[in-house]
XYZ file of C-alpha atoms in Angstrom:
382
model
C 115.029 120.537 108.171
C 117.364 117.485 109.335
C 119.727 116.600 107.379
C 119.516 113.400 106.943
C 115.865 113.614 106.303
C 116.702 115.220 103.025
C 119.119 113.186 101.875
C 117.628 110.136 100.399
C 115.315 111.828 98.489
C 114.541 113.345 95.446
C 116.352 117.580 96.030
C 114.375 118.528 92.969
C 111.190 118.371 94.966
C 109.203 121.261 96.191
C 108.912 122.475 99.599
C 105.881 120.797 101.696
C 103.977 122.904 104.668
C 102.353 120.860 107.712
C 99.764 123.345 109.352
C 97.652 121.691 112.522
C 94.677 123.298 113.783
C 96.059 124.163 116.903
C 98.308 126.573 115.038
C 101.493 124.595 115.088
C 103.175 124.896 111.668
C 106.270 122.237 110.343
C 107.725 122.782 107.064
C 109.384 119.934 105.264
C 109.892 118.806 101.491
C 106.673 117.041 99.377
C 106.317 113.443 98.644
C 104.166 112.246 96.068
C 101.429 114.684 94.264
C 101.978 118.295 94.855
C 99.149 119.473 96.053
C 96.758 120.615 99.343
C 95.119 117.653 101.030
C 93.523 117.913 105.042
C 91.937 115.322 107.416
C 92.174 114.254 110.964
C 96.314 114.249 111.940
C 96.515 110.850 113.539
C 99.976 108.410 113.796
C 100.882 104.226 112.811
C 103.220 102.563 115.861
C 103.732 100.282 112.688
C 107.587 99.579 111.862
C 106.512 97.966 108.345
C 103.382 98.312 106.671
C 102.858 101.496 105.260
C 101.441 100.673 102.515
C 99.213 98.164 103.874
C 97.978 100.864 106.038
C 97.823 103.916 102.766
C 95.324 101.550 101.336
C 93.268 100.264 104.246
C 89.667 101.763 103.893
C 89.177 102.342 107.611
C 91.901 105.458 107.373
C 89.938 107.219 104.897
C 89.818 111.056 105.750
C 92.660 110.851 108.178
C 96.252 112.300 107.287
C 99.108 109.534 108.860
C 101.946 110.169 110.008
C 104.548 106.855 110.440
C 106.432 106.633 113.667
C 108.919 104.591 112.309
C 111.758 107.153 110.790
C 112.866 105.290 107.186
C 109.757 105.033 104.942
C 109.703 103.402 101.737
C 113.120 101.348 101.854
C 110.940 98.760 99.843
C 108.952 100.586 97.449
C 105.479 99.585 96.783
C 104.049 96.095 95.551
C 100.680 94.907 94.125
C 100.838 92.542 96.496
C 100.283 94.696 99.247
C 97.214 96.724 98.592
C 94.209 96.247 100.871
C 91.731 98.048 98.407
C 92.106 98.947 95.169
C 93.828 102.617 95.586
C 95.165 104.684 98.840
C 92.330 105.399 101.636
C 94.507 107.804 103.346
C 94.296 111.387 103.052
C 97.761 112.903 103.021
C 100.898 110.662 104.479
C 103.745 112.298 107.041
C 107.196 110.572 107.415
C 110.734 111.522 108.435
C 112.648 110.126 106.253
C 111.489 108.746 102.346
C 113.898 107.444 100.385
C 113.883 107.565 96.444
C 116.058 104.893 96.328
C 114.395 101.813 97.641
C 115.755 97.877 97.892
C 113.021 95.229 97.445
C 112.886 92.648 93.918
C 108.992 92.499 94.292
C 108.791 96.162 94.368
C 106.953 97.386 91.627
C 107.388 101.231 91.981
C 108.685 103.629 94.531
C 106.434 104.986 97.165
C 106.985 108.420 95.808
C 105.677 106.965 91.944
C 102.989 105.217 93.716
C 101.646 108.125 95.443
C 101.821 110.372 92.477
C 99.841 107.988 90.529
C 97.187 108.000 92.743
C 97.589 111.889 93.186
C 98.456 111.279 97.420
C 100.033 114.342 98.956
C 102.562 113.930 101.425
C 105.672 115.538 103.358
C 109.230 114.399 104.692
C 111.556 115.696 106.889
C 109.604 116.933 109.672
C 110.126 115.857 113.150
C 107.772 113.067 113.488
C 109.088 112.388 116.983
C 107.901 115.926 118.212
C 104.488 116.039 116.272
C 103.628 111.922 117.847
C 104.610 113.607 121.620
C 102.402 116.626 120.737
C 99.248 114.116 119.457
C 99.712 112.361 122.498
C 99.449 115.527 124.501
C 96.733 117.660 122.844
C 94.740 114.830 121.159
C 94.384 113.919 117.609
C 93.271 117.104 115.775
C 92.608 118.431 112.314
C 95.580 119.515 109.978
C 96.220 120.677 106.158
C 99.928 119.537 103.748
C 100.073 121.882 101.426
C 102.923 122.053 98.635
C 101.366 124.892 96.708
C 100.069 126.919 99.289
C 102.946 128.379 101.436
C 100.944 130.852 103.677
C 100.994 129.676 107.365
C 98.215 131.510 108.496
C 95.995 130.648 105.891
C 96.856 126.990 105.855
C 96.152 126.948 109.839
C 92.357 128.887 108.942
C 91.316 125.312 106.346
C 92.400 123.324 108.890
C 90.357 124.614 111.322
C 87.744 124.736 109.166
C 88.186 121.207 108.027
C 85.106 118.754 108.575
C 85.752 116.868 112.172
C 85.765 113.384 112.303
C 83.235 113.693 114.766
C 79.873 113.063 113.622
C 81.408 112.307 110.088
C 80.344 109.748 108.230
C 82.414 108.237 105.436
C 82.171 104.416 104.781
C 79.677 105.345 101.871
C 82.856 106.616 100.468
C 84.548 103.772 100.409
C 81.977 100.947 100.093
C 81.306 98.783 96.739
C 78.926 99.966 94.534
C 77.586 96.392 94.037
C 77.691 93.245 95.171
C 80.217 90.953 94.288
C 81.184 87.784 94.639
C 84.751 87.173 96.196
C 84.882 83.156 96.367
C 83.342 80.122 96.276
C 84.162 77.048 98.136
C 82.800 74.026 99.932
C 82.053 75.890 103.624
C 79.370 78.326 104.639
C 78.412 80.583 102.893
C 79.377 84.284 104.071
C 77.933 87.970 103.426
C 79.797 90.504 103.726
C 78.806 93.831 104.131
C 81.092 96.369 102.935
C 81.842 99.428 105.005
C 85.611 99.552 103.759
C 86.248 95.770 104.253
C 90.424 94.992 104.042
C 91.011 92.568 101.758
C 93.010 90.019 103.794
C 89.540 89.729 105.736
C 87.974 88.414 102.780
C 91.187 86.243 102.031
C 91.169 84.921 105.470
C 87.481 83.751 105.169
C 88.587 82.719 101.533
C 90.946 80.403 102.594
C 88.554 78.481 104.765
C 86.945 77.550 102.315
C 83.725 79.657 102.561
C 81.757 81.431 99.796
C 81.809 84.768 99.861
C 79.825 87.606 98.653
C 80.311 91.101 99.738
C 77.557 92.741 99.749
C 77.559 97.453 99.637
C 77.135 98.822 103.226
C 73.627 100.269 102.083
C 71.873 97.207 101.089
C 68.495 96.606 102.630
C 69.040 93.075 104.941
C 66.374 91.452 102.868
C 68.338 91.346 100.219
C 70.858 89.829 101.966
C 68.900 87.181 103.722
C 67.295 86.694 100.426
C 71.055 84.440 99.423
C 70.781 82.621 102.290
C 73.577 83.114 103.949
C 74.917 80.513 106.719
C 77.072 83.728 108.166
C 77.146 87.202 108.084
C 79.819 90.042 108.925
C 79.751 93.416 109.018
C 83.135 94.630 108.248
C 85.465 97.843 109.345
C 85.487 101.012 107.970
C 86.164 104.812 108.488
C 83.926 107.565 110.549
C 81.714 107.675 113.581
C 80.014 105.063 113.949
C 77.205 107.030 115.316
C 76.382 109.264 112.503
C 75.548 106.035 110.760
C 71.497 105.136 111.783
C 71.040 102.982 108.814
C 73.905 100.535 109.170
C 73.000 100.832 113.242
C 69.668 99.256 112.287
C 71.052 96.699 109.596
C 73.385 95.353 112.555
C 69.828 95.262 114.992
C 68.112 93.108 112.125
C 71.421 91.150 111.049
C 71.385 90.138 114.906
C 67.697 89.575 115.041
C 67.605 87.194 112.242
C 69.004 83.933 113.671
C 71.771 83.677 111.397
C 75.260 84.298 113.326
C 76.581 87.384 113.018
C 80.710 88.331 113.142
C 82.081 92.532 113.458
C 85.126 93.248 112.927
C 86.244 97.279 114.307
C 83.341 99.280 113.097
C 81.354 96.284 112.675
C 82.125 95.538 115.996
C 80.885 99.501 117.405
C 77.780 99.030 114.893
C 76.975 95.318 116.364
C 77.036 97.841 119.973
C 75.326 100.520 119.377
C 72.323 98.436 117.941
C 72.134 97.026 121.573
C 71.871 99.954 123.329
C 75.649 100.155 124.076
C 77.332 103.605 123.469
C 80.626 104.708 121.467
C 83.104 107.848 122.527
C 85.623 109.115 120.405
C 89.221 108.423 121.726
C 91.440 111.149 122.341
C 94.608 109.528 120.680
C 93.324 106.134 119.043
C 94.861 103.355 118.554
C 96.918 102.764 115.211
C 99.649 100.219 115.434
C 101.147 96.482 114.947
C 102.301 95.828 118.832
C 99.127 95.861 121.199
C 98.614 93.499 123.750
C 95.261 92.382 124.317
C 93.829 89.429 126.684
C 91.814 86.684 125.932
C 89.621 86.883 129.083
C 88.249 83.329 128.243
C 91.983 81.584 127.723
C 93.687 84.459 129.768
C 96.675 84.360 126.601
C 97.928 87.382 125.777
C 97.577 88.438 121.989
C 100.248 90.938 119.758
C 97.526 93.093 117.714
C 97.091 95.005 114.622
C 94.599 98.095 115.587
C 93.240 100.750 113.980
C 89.970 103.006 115.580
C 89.631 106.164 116.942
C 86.205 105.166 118.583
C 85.966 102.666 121.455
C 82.704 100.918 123.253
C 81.819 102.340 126.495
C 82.053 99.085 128.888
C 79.634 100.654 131.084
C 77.221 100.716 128.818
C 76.751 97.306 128.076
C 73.933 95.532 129.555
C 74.752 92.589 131.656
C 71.815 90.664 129.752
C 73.703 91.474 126.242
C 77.144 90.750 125.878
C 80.233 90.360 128.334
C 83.894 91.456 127.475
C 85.627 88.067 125.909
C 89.269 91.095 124.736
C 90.221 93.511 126.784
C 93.592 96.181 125.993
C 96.303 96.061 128.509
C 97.431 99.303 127.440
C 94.637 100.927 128.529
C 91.898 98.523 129.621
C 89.489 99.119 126.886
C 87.146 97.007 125.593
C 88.178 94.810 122.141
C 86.064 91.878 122.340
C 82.467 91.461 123.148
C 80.580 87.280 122.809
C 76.542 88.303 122.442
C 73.402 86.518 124.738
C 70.604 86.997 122.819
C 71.893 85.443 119.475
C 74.766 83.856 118.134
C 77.327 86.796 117.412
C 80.594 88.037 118.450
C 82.892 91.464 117.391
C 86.617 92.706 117.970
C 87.767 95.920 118.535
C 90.901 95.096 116.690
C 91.939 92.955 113.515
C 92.325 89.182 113.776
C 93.351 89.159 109.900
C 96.525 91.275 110.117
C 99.606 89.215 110.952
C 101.735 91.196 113.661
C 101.923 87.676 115.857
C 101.989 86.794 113.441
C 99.207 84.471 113.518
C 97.496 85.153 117.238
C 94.629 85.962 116.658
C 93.928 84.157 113.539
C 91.679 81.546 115.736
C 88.683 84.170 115.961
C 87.812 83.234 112.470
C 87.566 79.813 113.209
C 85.539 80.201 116.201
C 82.880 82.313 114.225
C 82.941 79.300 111.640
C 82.552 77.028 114.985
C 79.883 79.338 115.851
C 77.755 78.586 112.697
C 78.236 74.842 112.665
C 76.572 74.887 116.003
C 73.834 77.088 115.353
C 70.434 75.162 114.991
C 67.254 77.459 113.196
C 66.022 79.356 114.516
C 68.730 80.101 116.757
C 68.742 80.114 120.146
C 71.352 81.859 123.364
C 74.338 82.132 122.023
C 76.324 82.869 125.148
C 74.223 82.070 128.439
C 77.013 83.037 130.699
């Protein structure tokens, strides 16, 4: 184990055993609840953050691993949770310190993670596990810091449920509706697949009323509050093991109320209009991606987080066209609908890595329901 990996934190700790599917076995010290914990191995670009990402719902099931080497130099804040406890499944650094510097802290990572019982391991190589993602593809992988047996740690993570076909945002969806504010502007549904809650903040502080709504709930219901707009958040899984939300997002777009996806909102809004999702071999999970306005032709700094993508292909030229597009690797991010009033990003407008780029998209869907007449008509005839 590195030195200085060890250093910083607590030497009273047990050892920690990383154990990937593929058979590649690390062996560090344990962070946080001792414990076994498995899930898809995937990695955060993200220099700051972490615990922004630990408690975004959309990583639920996956173990993450930071690129950046010094985790939790500022503790952990109240402040900074986007849900109510961790999503994560296990978390992988390279170096945690014990000893953290921040006067809003309210706890050390390493007390935050026990109290929510969140496994973890330092003082692996992070820099050789990211290069070995990149090479063999995100895969399936156990921590253990009870279990010490290599080949029986490698045997549960192969046998750990894929992420494939998995479906998970009942998981991590309300359990009933709620409202999150009131104000003077439309008047918003949310439905909850593992919604962040700076998306609700950032509709929030536009004034708009909003009520989120559990992923489940029939659309009637919905459409019974009248709302002016609705959105169909993020969240974790496949989007295509997911037939009831798939037809929620057809009659959500049928209805003539404009309709706003954010990640898997946005592969939902898709595959409801014939368009098809592929799992990514890598994903993308970071605070510095460029993506293009193809309308403006700017050039935005993005917060991401998916592991599925849209198929461009697949979309029909009477549906949508591509309004985002990744310059990393020319995927799609942003579709603008022709059949109704509705538009969805691949990525999140509502996290700040600009740090305010892409903050405009809310406004546009507000835009986009001031303009609306009933019933509804083309949204997009280009």
């Amino acid at each position: 184990m590195p030195q200085d990996a060890a250093a910083s934190h607590d030497s009273s700790a047990p050892p920690a055993t990383l154990a990937l599917a593929d058979g590649t076995v690390v062996h560090g010290t344990a962070i946080g609840h001792v414990g076994l914990t498995g899930g898809e191995l995937c990695f955060n670009t993200s220099m700051t953050g972490y615990q922004e990402i630990m408690t975004d719902p959309s990583y639920a099931g996956q173990l993450m691993m930071m690129t950046y080497p010094h985790i939790g130099n500022y503790a952990a804040s109240d402040e900074d949770m986007e849900a109510e406890r961790p999503m994560i499944a296990g978390f992988i650094v390279r170096s945690f310190t014990a000893d953290p510097s921040n006067p809003q802290a309210t706890e050390t990572l390493d007390a935050f993670m026990k109290r929510y019982e969140l496994v973890g391991i330092t003082g692996v190589d992070t820099r050789m596990l990211v290069r070995h993602i990149r090479e063999k593809g995100v895969m399936n992988a156990v921590i253990s810091s009870t279990e010490m047996d290599e080949a029986a740690l490698v045997e549960k993570a192969q046998a750990w449920p894929s992420m494939e076909g998995l479906e998970l945002a009942s998981r991590v969806s309300v359990d009933a509706p709620y409202t999150y504010a009131e104000g003077d502007g439309p008047r918003i549904a949310v439905y909850d697949f593992g919604v962040k809650q700076n998306i609700l903040r950032s509709f929030a502080a536009r004034g708009c009323t909003v009520r989120v709504w559990p992923g489940e709930t029939p659309f009637a219901e919905v459409q019974a509050w009248q709302p002016d707009g609705l959105f169909l958040s993020n969240g974790p899984g496949d989007p295509r093991a997911m037939p009831d939300a798939i037809e929620t997002a057809r009659a959500a777009c049928a209805s003539g109320t404009p309709v706003f996806g954010i990640c898997l909102g946005h592969q939902l809004m898709a595959l409801a209009h014939g368009a098809d999702v592929y799992k990514m071999f890598v994903g993308h999970r970071g605070a510095n991606h460029p993506v293009q306005n193809l309308d403006t032709q700017r050039v935005e700094v993005t917060t991401q987080n998916h592991g599925f993508a849209v198929v461009e292909e697949s979309i029909g030229d009477d549906v949508a066209r591509v309004t985002h597009r990744n310059l990393n690797d020319e995927t799609v991010e942003g579709l603008r609908f022709k059949q109704f009033a509705g538009l969805s990003l691949q990525y999140h407008p509502e996290a700040s890595p600009g740090p305010h780029d892409s903050h405009y998209l809310f406004g546009e869907f507000l835009d986009l329901i001031e303009a609306v007449e009933q019933p509804a008509g083309p949204a997009d005839p280009s």
